[in-house]
JSON list of C-alpha atoms in Angstrom, two decimals:
[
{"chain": "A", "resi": 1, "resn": "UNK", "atom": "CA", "xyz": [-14.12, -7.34, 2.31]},
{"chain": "A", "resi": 2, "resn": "UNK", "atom": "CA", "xyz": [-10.67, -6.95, 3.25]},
{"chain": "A", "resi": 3, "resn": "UNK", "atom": "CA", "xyz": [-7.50, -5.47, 1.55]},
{"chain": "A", "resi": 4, "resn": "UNK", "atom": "CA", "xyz": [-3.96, -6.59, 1.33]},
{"chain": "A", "resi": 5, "resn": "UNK", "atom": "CA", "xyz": [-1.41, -3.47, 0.80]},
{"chain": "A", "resi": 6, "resn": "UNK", "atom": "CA", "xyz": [1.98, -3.09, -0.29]},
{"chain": "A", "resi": 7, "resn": "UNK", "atom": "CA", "xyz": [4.61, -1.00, 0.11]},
{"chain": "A", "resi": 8, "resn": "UNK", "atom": "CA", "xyz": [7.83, 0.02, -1.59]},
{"chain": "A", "resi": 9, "resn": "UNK", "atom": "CA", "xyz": [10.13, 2.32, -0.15]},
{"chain": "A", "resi": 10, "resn": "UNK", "atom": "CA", "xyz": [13.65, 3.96, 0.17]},
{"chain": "A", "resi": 11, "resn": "UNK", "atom": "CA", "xyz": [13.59, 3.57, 4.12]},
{"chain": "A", "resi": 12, "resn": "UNK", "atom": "CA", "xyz": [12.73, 1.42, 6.34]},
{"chain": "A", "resi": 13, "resn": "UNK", "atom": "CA", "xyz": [11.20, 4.13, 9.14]},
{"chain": "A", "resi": 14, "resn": "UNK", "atom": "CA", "xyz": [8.64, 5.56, 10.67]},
{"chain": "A", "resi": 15, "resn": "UNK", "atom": "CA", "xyz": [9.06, 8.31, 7.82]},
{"chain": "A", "resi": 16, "resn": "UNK", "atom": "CA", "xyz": [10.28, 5.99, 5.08]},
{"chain": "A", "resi": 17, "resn": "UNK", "atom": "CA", "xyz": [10.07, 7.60, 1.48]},
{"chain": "A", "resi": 18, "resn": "UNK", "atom": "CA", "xyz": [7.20, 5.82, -0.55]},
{"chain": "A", "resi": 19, "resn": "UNK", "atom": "CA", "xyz": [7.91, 4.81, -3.83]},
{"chain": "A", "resi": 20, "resn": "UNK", "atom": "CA", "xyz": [4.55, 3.20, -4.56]},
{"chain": "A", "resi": 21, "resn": "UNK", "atom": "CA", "xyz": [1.53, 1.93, -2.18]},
{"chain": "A", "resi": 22, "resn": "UNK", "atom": "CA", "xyz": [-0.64, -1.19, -3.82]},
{"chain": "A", "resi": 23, "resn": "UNK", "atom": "CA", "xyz": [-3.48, -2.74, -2.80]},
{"chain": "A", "resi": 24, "resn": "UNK", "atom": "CA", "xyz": [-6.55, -5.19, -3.94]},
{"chain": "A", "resi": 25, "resn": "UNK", "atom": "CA", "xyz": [-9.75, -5.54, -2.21]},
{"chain": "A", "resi": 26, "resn": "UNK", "atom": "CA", "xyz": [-11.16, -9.06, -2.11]},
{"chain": "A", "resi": 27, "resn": "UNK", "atom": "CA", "xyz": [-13.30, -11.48, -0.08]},
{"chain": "A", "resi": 28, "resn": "UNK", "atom": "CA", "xyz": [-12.07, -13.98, 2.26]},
{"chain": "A", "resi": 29, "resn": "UNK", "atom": "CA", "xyz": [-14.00, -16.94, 1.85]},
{"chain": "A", "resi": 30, "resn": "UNK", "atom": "CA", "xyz": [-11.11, -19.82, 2.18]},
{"chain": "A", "resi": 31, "resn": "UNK", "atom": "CA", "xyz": [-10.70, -19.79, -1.28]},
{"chain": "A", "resi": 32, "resn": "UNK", "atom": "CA", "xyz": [-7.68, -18.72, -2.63]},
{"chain": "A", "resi": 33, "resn": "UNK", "atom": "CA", "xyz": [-8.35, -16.92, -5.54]},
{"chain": "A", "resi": 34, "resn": "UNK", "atom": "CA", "xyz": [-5.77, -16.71, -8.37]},
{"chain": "A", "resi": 35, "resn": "UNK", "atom": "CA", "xyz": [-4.33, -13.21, -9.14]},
{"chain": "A", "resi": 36, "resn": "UNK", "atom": "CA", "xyz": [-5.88, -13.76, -12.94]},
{"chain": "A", "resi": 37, "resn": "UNK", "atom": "CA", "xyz": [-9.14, -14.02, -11.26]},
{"chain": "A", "resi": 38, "resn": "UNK", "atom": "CA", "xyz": [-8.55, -10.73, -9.08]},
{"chain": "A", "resi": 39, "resn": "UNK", "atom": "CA", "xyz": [-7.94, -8.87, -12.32]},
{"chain": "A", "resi": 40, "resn": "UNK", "atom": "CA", "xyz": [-11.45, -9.35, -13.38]},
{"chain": "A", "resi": 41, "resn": "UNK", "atom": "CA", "xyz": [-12.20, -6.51, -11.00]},
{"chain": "A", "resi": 42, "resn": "UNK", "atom": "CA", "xyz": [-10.85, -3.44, -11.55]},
{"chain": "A", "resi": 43, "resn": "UNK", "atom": "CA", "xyz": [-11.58, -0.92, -9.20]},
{"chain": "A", "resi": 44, "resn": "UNK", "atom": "CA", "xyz": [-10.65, -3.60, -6.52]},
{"chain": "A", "resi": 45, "resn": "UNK", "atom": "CA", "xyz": [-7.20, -2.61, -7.09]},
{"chain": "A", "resi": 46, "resn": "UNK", "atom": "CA", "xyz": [-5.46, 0.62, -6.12]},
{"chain": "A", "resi": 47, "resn": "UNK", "atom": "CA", "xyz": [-1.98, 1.63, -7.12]},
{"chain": "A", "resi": 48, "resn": "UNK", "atom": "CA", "xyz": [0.10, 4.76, -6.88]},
{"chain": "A", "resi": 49, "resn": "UNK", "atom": "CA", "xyz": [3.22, 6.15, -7.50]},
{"chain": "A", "resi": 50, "resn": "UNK", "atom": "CA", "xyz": [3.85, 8.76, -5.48]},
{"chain": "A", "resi": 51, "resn": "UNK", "atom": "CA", "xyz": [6.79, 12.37, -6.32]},
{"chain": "A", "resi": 52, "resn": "UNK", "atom": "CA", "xyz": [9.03, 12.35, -3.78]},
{"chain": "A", "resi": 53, "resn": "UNK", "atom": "CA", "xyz": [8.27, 13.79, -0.77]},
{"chain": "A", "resi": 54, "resn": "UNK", "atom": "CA", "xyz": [9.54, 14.12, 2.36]},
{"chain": "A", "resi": 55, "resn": "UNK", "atom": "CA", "xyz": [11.01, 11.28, 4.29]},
{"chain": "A", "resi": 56, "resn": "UNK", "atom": "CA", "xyz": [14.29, 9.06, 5.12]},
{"chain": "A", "resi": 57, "resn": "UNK", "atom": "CA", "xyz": [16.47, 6.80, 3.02]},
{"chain": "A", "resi": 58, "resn": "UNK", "atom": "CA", "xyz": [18.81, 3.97, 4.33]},
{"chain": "A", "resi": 59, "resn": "UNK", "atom": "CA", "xyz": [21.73, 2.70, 2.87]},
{"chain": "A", "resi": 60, "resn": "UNK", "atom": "CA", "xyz": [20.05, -1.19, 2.71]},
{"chain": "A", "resi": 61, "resn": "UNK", "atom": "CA", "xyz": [16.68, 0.23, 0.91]},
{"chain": "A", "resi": 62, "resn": "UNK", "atom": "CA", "xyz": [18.31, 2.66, -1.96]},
{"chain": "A", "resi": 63, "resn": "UNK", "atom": "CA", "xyz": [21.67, -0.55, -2.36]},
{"chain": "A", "resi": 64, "resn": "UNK", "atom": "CA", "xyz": [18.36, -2.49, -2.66]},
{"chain": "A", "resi": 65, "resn": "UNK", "atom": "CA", "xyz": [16.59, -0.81, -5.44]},
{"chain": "A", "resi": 66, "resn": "UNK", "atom": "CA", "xyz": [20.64, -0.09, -7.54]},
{"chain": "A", "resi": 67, "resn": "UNK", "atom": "CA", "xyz": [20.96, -3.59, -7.36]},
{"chain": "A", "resi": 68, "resn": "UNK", "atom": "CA", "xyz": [20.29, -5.75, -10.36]},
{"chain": "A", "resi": 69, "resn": "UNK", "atom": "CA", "xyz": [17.67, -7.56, -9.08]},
{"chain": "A", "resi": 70, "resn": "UNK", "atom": "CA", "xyz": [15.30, -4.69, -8.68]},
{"chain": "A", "resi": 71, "resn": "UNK", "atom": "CA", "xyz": [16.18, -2.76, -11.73]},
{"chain": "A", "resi": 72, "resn": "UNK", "atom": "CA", "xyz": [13.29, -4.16, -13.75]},
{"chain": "A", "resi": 73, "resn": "UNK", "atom": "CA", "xyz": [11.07, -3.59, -10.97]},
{"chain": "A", "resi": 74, "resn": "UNK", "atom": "CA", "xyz": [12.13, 0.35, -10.59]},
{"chain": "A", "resi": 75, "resn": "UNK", "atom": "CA", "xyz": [12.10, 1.04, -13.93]},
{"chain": "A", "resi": 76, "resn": "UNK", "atom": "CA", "xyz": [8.07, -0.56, -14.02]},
{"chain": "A", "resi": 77, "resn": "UNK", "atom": "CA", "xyz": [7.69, 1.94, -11.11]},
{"chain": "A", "resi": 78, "resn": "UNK", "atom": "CA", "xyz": [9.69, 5.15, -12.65]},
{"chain": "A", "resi": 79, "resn": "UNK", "atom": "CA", "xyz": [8.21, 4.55, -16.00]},
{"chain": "A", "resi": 80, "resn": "UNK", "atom": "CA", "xyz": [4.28, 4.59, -14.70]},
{"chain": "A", "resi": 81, "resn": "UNK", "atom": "CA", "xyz": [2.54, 8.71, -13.82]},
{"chain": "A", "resi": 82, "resn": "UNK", "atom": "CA", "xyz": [2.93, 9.76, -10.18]},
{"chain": "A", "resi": 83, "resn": "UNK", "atom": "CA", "xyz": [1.04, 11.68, -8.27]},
{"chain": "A", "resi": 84, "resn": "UNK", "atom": "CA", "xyz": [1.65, 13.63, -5.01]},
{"chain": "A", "resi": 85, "resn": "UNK", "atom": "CA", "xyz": [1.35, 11.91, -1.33]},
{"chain": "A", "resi": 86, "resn": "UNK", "atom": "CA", "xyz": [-1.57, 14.39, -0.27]},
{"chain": "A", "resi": 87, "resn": "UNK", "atom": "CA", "xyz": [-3.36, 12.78, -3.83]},
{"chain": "A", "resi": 88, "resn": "UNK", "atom": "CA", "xyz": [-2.19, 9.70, -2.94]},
{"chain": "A", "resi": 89, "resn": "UNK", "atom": "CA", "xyz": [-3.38, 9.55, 0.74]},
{"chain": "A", "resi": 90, "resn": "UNK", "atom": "CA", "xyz": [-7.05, 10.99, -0.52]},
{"chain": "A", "resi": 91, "resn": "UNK", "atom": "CA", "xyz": [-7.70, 7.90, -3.07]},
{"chain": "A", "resi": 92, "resn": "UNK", "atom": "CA", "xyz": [-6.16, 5.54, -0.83]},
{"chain": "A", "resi": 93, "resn": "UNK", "atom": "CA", "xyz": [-8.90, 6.66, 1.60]},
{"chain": "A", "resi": 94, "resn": "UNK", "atom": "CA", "xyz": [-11.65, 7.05, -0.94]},
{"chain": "A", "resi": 95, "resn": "UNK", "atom": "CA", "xyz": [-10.42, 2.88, -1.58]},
{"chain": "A", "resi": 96, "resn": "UNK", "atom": "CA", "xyz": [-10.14, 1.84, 2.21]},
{"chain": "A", "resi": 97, "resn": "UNK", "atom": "CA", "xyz": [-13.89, 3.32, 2.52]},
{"chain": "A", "resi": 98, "resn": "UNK", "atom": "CA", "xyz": [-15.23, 1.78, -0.03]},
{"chain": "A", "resi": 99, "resn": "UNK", "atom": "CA", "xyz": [-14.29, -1.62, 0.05]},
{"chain": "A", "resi": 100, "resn": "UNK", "atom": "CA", "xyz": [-12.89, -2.55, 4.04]},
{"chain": "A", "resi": 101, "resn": "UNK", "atom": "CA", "xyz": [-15.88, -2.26, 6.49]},
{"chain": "A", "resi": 102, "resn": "UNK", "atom": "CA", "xyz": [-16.30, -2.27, 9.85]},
{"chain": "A", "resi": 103, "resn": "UNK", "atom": "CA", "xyz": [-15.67, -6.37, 9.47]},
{"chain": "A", "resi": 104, "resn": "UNK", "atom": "CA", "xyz": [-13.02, -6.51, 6.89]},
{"chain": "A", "resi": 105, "resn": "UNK", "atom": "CA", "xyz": [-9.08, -6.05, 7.62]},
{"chain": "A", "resi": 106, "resn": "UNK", "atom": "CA", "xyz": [-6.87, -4.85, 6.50]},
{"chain": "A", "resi": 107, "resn": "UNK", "atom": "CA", "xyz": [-3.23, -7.24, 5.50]},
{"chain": "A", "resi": 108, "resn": "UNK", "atom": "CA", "xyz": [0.26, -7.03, 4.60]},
{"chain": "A", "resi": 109, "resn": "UNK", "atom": "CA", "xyz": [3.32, -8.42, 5.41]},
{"chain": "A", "resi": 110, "resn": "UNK", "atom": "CA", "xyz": [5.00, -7.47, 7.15]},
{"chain": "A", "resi": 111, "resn": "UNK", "atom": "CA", "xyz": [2.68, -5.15, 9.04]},
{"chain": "A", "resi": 112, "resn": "UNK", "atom": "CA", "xyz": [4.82, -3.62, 11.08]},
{"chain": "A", "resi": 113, "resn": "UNK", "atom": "CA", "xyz": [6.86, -2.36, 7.64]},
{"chain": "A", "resi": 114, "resn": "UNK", "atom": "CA", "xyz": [4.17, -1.49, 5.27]},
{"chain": "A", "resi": 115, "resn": "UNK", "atom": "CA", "xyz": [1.41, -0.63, 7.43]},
{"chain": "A", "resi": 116, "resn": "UNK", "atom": "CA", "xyz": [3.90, 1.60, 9.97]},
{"chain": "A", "resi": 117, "resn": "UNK", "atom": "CA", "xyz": [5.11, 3.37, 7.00]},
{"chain": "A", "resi": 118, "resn": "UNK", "atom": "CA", "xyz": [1.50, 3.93, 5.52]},
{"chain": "A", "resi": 119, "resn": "UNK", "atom": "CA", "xyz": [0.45, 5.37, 8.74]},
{"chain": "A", "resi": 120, "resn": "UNK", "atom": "CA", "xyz": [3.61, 7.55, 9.12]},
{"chain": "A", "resi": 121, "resn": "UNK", "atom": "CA", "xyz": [2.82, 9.00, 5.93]},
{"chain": "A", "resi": 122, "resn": "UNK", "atom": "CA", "xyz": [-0.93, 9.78, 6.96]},
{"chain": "A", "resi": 123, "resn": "UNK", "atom": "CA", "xyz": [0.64, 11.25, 10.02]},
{"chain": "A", "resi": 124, "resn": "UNK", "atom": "CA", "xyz": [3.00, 13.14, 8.22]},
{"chain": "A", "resi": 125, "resn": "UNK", "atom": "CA", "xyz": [0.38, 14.56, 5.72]},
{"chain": "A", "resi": 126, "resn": "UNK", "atom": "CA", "xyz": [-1.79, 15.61, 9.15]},
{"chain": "A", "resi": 127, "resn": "UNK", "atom": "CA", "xyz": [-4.33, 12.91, 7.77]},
{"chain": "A", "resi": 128, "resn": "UNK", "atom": "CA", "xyz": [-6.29, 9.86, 9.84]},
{"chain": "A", "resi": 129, "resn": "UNK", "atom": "CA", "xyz": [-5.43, 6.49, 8.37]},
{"chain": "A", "resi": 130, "resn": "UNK", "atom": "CA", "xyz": [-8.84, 5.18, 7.12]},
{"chain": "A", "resi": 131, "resn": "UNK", "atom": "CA", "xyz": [-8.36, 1.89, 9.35]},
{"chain": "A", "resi": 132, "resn": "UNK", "atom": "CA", "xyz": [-8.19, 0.97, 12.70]},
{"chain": "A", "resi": 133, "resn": "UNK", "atom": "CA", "xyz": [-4.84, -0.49, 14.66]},
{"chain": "A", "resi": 134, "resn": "UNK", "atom": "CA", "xyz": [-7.89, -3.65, 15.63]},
{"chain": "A", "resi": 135, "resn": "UNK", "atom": "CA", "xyz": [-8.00, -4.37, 12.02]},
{"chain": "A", "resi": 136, "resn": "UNK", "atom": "CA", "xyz": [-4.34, -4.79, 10.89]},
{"chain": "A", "resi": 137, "resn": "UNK", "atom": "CA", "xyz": [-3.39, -8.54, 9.92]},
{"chain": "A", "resi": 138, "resn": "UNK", "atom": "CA", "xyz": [0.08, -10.25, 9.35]},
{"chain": "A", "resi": 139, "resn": "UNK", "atom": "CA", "xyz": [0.02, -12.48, 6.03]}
]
């Protein structure tokens, strides 16, 4: 198996303040599967909104999320429960161990903005990240 996280954010650092973290386990067999067919499985998905927390803004990430093109997408976010970063953290784990593997990697893109800022946070929280640097992959 291998999972494919996103990230959305106020900053763009090390310490970036997480809005949300996504992710969907699936199996990489050449076939691209379409996202109706990935909703069929339930607990391969993982998505939380996390309280605010400690970390740093930039002026490019909040203009990003005032601006009318992301107003929709903020509102989706603001509008769903949240749950602390420690919380957060602990499932994302709980989903990384049950569904990557030894074999399986881990995606995103780009990885060195979502992944960096996942493991940041992890670092922050005096956690491990529940993956390995070996098994990060650029979509």
């Amino acid at each position: 198996m291998h999972i494919m996280v996103d990230c959305e954010t106020y900053g763009s650092g090390d310490d970036a303040q997480l809005l949300q973290v996504s992710a969907v386990a699936y199996e990489l067999n050449g076939v691209v599967l379409d996202p109706h067919e990935l909703l069929q499985y339930d607990d391969r998905w993982f998505d939380a909104v996390i309280e605010p927390y400690y970390g740093g803004r930039d002026a490019s990430n909040v203009a990003f999320w005032a601006g009318a093109e992301a107003a929709a997408a903020l509102e989706r976010i603001s509008s769903q429960p949240r749950i602390s970063i420690d919380a957060a953290l602990d499932k994302f784990t709980s989903f990384v161990g049950r569904w990557l593997g030894k074999r399986g990697s881990i995606w995103a893109k780009p990885v060195t903005f979502d992944l960096r800022i996942l493991r940041g946070a992890y670092r922050e929280a005096k956690k491990k990240a529940p993956w390995e640097w070996s098994q990060e992959q650029e979509l």
